[in-house]
Coordinates of C-alpha atoms in Angstrom, one line a residue:
X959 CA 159.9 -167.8 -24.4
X960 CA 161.6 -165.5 -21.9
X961 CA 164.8 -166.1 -19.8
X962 CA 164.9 -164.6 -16.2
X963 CA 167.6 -163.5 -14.1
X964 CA 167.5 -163.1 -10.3
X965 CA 170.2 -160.8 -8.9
X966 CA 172.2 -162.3 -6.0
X967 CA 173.7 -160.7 -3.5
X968 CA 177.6 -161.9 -2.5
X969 CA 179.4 -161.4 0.9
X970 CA 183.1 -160.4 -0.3
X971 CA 185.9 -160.1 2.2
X972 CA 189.5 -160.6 2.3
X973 CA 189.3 -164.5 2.5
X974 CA 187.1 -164.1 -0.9
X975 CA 183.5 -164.4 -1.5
X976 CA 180.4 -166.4 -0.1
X977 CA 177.3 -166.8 -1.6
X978 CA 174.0 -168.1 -1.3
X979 CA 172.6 -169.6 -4.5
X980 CA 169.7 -171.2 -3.4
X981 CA 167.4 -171.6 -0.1
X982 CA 164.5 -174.1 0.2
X983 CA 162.3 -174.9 3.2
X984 CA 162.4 -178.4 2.5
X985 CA 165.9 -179.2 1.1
X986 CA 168.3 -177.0 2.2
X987 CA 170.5 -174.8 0.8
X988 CA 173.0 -174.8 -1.5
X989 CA 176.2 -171.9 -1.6
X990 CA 179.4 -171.8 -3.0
X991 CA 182.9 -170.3 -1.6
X992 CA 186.3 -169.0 -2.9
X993 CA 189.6 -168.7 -0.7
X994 CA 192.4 -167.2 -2.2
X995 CA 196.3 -169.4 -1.5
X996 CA 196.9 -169.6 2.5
X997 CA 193.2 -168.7 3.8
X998 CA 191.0 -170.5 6.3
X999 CA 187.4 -170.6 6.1
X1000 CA 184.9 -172.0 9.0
X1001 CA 186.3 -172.3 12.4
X1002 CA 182.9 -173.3 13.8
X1003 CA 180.6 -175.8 14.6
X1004 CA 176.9 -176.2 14.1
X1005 CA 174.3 -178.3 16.7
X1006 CA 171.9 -179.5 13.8
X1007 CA 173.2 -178.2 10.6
X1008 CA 174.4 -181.1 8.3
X1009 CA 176.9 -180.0 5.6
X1010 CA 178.5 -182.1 2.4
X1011 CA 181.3 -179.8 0.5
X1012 CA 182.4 -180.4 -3.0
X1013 CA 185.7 -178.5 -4.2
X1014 CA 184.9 -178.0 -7.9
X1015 CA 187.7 -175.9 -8.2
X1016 CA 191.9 -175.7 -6.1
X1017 CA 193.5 -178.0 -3.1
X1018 CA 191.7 -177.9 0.2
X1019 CA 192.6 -179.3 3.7
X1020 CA 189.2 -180.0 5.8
X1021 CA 190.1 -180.1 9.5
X1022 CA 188.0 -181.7 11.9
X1023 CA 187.7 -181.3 16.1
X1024 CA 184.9 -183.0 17.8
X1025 CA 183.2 -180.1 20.3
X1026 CA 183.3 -182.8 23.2
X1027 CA 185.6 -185.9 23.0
X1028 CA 188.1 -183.8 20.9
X1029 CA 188.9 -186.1 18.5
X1030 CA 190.5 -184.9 15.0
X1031 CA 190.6 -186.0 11.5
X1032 CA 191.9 -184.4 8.6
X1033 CA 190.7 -184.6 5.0
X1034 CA 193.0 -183.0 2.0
X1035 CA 191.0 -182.7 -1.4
X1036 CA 190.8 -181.2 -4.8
X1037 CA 189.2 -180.5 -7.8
X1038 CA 191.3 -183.3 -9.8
X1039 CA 189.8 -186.5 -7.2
X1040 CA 186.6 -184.7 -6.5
X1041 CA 185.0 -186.1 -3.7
X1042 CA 181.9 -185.5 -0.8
X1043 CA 183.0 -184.3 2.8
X1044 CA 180.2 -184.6 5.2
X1045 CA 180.6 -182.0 8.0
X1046 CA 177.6 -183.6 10.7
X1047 CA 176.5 -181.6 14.0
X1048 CA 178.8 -181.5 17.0
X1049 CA 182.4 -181.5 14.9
X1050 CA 184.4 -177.8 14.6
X1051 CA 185.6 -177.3 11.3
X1052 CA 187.4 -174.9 9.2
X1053 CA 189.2 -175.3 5.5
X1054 CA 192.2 -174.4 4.2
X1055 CA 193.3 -173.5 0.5
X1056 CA 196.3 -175.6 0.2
X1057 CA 196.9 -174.8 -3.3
X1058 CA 198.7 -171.9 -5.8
X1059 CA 195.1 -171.0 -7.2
X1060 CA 192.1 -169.9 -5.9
X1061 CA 189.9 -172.9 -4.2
X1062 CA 186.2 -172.8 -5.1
X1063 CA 183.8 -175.1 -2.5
X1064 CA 180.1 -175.7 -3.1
X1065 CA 178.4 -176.5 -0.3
X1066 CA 174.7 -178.1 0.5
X1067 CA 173.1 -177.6 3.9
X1068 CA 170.6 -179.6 5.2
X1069 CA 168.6 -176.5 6.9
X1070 CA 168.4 -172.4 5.3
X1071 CA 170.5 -170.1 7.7
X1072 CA 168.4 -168.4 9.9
X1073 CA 169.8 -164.8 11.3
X1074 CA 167.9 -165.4 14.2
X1075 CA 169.1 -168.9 15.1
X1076 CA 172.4 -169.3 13.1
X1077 CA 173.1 -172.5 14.1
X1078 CA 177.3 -171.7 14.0
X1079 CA 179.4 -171.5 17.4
X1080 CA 182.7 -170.3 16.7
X1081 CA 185.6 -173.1 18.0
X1082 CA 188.9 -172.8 16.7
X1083 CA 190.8 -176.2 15.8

């Protein structure tokens, strides 16, 4: 029997580090992020991409702006009450480690990022 690895490739910046873990044609993806105390992820939107975020790890504040009507909602988290947030086409989002450590999100998409077509408008909340 023989065990396989697969090198992966991480995007590390001063926020911390996103990574792709897995891309299917039929399911999605699935990624994972880490923010260090104070930092902001996201600040876009997406027109068909369908997200669910799971903080596995830190205290997260999910901010919500829909692109048209405006409307906001605000969702704080963490790794102790674990818990689903949808992020559904047409709704800016960004999130915030709210916490002392570092926050660590998994994230499933509906659709693979495509370089050509990435799907993700920038829009500040």
């Amino acid at each position: 029997k023989k065990f396989f690895t697969y090198p992966i490739k991480g995007n590390i910046d001063e926020r911390g580090i996103f990574v792709e873990f897995l891309k299917t044609h039929k399911n999605g993806q699935v990624s994972f992020f880490t923010a260090h105390p104070g930092i902001t992820r996201g600040g876009h939107y997406h027109n068909t991409k369908t997200e669910k975020f799971l903080v596995i790890s830190g205290k997260a504040r999910f901010r919500f702006k829909h692109v048209i009507s405006e409307e906001e909602h605000v969702i704080n988290t963490d790794s102790k009450n674990m818990q689903i947030v949808d992020s559904i086409p047409g709704w800016s989002h960004d999130i915030k480690n709210i916490g002392n450590s570092e926050l660590i999100v998994i994230i499933w998409v509906n659709e693979i990022f495509d370089p050509q077509s990435p799907d993700t408008f920038p829009s500040k909340i």
